[in-house]
CSV table of C-alpha atoms in Angstrom, one decimal:
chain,number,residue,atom,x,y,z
A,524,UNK,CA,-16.6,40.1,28.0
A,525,UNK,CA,-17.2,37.3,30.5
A,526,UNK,CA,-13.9,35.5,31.6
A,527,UNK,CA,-14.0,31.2,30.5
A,528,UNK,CA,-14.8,30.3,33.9
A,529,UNK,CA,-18.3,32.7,33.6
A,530,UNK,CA,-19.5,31.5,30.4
A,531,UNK,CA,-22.0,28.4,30.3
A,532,UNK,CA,-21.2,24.9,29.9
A,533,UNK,CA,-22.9,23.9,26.8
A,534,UNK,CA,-21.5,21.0,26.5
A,535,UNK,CA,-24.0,17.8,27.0
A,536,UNK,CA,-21.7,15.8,28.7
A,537,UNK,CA,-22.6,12.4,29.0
A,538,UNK,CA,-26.2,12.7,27.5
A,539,UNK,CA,-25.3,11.3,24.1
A,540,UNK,CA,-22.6,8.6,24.8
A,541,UNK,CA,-23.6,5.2,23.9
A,542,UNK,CA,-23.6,3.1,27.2
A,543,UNK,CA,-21.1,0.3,27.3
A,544,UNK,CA,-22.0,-2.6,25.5
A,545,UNK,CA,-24.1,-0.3,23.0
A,546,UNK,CA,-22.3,-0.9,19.7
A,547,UNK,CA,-21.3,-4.2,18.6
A,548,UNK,CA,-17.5,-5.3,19.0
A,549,UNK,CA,-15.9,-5.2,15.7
A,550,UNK,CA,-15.3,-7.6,13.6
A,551,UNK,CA,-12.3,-10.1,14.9
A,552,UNK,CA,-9.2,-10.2,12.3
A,553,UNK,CA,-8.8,-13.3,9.8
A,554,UNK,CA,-6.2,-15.2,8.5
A,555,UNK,CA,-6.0,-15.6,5.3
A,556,UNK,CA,-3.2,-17.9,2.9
A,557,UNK,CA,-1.3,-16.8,-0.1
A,558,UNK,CA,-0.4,-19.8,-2.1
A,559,UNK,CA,3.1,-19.5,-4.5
A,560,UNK,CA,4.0,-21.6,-7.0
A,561,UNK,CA,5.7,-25.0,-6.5
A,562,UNK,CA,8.5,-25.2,-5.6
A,563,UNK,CA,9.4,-21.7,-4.4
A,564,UNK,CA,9.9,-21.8,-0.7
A,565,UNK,CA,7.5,-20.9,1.5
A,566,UNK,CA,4.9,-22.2,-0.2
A,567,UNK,CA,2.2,-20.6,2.0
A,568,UNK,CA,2.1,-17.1,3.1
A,569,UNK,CA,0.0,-15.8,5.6
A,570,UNK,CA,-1.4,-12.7,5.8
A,571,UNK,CA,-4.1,-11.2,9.3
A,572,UNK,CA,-6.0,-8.9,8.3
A,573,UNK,CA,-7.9,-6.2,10.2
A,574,UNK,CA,-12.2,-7.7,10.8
A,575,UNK,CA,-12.7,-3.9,9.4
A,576,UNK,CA,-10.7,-0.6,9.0
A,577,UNK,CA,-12.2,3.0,7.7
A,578,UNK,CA,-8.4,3.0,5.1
A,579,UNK,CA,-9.4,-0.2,3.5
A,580,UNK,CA,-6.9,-2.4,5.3
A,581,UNK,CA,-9.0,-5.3,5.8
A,582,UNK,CA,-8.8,-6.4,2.2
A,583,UNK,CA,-6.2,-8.5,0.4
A,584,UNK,CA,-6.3,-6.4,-2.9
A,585,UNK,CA,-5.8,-8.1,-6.5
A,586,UNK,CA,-3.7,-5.6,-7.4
A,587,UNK,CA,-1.1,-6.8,-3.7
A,588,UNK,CA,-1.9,-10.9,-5.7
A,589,UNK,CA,-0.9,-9.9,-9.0
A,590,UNK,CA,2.2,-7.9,-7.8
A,591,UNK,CA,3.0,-10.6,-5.5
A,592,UNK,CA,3.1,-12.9,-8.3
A,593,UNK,CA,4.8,-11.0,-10.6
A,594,UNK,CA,7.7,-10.9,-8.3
A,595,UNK,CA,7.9,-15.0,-7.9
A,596,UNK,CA,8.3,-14.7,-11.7
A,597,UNK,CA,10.5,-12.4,-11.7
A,598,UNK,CA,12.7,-12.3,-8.5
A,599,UNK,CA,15.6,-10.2,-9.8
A,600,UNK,CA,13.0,-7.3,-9.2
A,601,UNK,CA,14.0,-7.4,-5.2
A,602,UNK,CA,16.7,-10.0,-4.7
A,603,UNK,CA,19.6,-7.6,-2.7
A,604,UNK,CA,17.6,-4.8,-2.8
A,605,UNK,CA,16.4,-2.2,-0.6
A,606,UNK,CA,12.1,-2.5,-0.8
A,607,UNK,CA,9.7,-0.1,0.7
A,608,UNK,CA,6.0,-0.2,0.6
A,609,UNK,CA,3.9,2.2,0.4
A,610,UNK,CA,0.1,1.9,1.7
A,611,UNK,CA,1.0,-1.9,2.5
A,612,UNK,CA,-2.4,-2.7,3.9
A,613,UNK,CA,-1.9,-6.8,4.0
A,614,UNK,CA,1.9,-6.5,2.9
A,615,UNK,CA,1.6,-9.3,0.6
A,616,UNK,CA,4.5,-7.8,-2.2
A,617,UNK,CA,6.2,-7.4,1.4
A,618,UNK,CA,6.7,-10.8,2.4
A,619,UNK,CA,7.6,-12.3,-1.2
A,620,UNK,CA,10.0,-9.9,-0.8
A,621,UNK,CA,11.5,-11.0,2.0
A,622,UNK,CA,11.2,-14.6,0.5
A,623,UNK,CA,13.2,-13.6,-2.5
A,624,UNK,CA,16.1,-12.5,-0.5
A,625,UNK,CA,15.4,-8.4,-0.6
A,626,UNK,CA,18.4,-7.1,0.5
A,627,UNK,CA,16.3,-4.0,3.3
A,628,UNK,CA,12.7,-4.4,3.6
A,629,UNK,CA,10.5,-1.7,4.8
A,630,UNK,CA,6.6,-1.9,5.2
A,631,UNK,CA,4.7,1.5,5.8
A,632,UNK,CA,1.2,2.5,6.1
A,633,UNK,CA,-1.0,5.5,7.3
A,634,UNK,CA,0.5,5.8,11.1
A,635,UNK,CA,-2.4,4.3,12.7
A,636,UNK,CA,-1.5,1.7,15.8
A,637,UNK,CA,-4.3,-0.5,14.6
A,638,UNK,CA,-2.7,-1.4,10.8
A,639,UNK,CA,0.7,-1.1,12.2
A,640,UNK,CA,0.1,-3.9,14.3
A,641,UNK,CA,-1.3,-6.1,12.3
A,642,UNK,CA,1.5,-5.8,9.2
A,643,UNK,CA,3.4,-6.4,12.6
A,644,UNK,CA,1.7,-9.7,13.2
A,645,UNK,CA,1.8,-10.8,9.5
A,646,UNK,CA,5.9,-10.7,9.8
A,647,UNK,CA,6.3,-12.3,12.7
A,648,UNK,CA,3.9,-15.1,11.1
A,649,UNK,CA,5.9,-15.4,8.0
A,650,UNK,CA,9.6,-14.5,9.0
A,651,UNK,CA,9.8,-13.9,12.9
A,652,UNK,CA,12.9,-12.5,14.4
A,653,UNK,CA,13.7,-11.3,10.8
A,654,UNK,CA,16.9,-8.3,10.7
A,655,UNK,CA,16.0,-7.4,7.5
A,656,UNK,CA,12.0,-6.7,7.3
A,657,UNK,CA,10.5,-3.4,10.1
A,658,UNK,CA,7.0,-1.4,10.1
A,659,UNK,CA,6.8,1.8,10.5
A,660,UNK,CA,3.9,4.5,10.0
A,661,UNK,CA,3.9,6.9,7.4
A,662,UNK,CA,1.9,9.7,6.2
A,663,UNK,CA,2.4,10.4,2.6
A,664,UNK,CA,4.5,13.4,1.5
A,665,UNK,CA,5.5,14.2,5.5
A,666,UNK,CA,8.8,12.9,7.6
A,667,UNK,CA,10.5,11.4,4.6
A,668,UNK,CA,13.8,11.6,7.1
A,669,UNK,CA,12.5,8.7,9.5
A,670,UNK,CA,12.0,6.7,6.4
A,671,UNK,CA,15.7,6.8,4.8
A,672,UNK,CA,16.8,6.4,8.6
A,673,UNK,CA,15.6,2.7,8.1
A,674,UNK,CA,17.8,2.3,5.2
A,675,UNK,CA,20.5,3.5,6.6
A,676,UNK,CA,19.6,7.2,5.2
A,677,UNK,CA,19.8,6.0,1.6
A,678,UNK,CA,17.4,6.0,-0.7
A,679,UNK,CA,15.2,2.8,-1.8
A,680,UNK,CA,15.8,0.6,-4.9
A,681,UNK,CA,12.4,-0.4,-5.2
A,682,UNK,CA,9.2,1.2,-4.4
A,683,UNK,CA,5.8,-0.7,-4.2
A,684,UNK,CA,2.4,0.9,-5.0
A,685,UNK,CA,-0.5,-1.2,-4.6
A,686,UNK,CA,-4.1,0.0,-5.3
A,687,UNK,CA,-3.6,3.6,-4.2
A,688,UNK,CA,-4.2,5.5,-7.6
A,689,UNK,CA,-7.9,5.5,-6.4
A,690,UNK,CA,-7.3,8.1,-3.3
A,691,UNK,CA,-7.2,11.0,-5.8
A,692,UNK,CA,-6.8,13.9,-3.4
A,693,UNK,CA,-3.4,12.1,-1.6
A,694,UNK,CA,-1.7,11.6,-5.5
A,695,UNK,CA,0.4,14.9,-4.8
A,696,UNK,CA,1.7,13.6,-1.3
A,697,UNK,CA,2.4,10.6,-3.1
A,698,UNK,CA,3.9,11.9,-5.3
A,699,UNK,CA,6.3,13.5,-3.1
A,700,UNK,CA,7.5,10.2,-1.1
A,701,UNK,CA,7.9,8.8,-4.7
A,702,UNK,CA,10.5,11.4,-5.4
A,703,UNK,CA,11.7,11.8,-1.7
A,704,UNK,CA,12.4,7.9,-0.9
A,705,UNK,CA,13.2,6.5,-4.9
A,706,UNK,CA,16.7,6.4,-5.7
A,707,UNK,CA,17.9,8.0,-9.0
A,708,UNK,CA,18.5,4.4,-10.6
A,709,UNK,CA,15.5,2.8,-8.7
A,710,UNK,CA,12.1,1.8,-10.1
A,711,UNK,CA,8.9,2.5,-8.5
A,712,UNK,CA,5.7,-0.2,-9.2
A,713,UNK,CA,2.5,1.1,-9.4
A,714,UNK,CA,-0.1,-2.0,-9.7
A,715,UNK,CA,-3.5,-1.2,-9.3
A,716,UNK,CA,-7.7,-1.7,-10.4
A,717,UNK,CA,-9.8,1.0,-11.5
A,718,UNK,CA,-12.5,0.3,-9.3
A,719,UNK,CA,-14.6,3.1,-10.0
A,720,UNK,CA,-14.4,2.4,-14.3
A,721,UNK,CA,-16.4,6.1,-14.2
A,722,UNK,CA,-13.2,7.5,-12.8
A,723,UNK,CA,-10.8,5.9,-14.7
A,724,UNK,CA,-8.9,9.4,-15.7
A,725,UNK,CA,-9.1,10.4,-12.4
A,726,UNK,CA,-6.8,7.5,-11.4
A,727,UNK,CA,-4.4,7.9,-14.6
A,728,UNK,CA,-3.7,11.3,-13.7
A,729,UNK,CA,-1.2,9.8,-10.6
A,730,UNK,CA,0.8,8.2,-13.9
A,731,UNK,CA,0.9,11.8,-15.9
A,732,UNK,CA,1.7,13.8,-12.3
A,733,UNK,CA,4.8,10.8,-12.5
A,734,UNK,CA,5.5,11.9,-15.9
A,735,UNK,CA,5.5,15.8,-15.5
A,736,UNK,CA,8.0,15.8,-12.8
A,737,UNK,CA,10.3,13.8,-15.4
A,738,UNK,CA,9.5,10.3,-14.3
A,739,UNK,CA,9.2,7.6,-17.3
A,740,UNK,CA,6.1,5.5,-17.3
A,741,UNK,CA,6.1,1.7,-19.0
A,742,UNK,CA,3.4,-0.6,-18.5
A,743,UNK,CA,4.6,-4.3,-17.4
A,744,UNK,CA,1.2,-5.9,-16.9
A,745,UNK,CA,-2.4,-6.2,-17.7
A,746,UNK,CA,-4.0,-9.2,-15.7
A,747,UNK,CA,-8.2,-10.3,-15.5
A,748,UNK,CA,-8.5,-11.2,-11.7
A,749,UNK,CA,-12.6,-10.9,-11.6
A,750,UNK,CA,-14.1,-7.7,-9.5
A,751,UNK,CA,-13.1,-7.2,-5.9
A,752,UNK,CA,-16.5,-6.6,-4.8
A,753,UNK,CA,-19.4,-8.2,-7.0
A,754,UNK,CA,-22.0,-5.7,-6.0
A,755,UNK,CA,-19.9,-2.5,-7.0
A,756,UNK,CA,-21.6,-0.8,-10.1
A,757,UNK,CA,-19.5,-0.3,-13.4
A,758,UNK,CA,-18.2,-2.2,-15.9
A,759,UNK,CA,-17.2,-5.7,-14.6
A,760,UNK,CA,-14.4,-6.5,-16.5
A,761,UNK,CA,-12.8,-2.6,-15.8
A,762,UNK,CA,-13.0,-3.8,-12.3
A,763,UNK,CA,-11.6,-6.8,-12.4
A,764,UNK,CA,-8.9,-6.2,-14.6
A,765,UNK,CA,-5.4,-5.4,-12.8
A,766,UNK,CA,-2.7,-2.8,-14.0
A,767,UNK,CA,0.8,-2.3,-13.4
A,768,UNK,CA,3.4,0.3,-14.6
A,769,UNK,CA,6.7,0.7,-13.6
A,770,UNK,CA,8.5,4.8,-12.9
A,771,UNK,CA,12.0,5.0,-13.2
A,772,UNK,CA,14.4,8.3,-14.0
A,773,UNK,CA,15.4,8.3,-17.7
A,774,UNK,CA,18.3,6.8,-18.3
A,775,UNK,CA,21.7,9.3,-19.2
A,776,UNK,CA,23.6,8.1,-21.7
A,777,UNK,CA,27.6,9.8,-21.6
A,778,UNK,CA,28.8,10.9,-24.3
């Protein structure tokens, strides 16, 4: 057998590279304002997003609008609490968070430098120099440890799920920070569109998974926000329409 350094180099090299300046600069990021209702304070939060990202992180999804809203309304779900995010993306439930006086705030998101950043940026817009709100990379289901280190190792009160029931093939390793990082009396929010209305059961089956590994399921909303994306086939109304449940541990009552 012929040793490494007698074989031939098949490998092109340089012939296929694009020469620099081939392919167009992406797009820049945008700023973009989240408006609350008067008289909460701020009234404006702003939120950069990526010009483009191959996890979707450019978007300001319904589903982060609708969650974001339902905490203004009802702020008791973070006030002195410990938050974390999963799959934050703009980090919109994030930062009303932090304005409602969240006790710990953590914002995660696939460990890519690029969305890291820019959740980064979105902080320091809305609450710089902040103790209480960090970013930190997370793949689903993996280093659960570097997580709880950011709460102090302790387990979060609140968990936030926005408009990842659609990424069918991650639900187990979602499943498993869900169970890893939610504290026995804490409540996990799950707040999403079916944007695919053909796959709707495909998407459910992240709330039955919840339910077979003993997790209690209630729904707490049902909001018509319009279709994310006009051109997307399907039923219009199935994606436009915006669903949240809530998973908790059943309760134990003593004898």
């Amino acid at each position: 057998m012929a040793s490494d350094t007698d074989q031939e180099d098949f490998s092109f090299g340089e012939m296929f590279e694009e020469p620099a300046g081939y392919l167009p600069p992406p797009p820049p990021s945008k700023l973009v304002e989240y408006t609350r209702p008067s008289p909460l304070d701020p009234r404006t939060i702003k939120i950069n997003l990526l010009g483009t990202h191959p996890l979707w992180g450019h978007h300001l999804w319904n589903a982060s609008k609708v969650f974001a809203s339902y905490i203004d309304a009802n702020p008791q779900t973070v006030r002195n609490k410990s938050v974390l995010e999963l799959g934050a993306a703009g980090a919109l439930p994030s930062m009303i968070a932090c304005a409602q006086k969240a006790r710990r705030i953590v914002v995660t998101d696939y460990p890519d430098a690029d969305l890291l950043q820019n959740i980064q940026t979105t902080i320091d817009l809305n609450f710089p120099r902040s103790p209480i709100i960090s970013v930190a990379g997370h793949l689903w289901g993996h280093n659960i440890e570097n997580i709880l280190e950011l709460n102090g190792n302790q387990k979060y009160n609140v968990l936030v799920l926005c408009d990842l029931v659609f990424n069918h093939s991650e639900h187990a390793a979602l499943m498993r920070s869900v169970l890893g990082l939610l504290e026995k009396d804490g409540r996990a929010f799950v707040v999403f569109t079916h944007h695919r209305p053909w796959l709707v059961e495909q998407d459910l089956k992240f709330l039955e998974r919840a339910q077979s590994e003993g997790l209690v399921c209630e729904r707490i909303l049902e909001e018509y926000t319009g279709a994310m994306f006009d051109d997307d086939p399907g039923d219009e109304r199935v994606r436009g329409t915006v669903h949240g449940f809530v998973l908790s541990y059943p309760v134990i009552v003593a004898d």
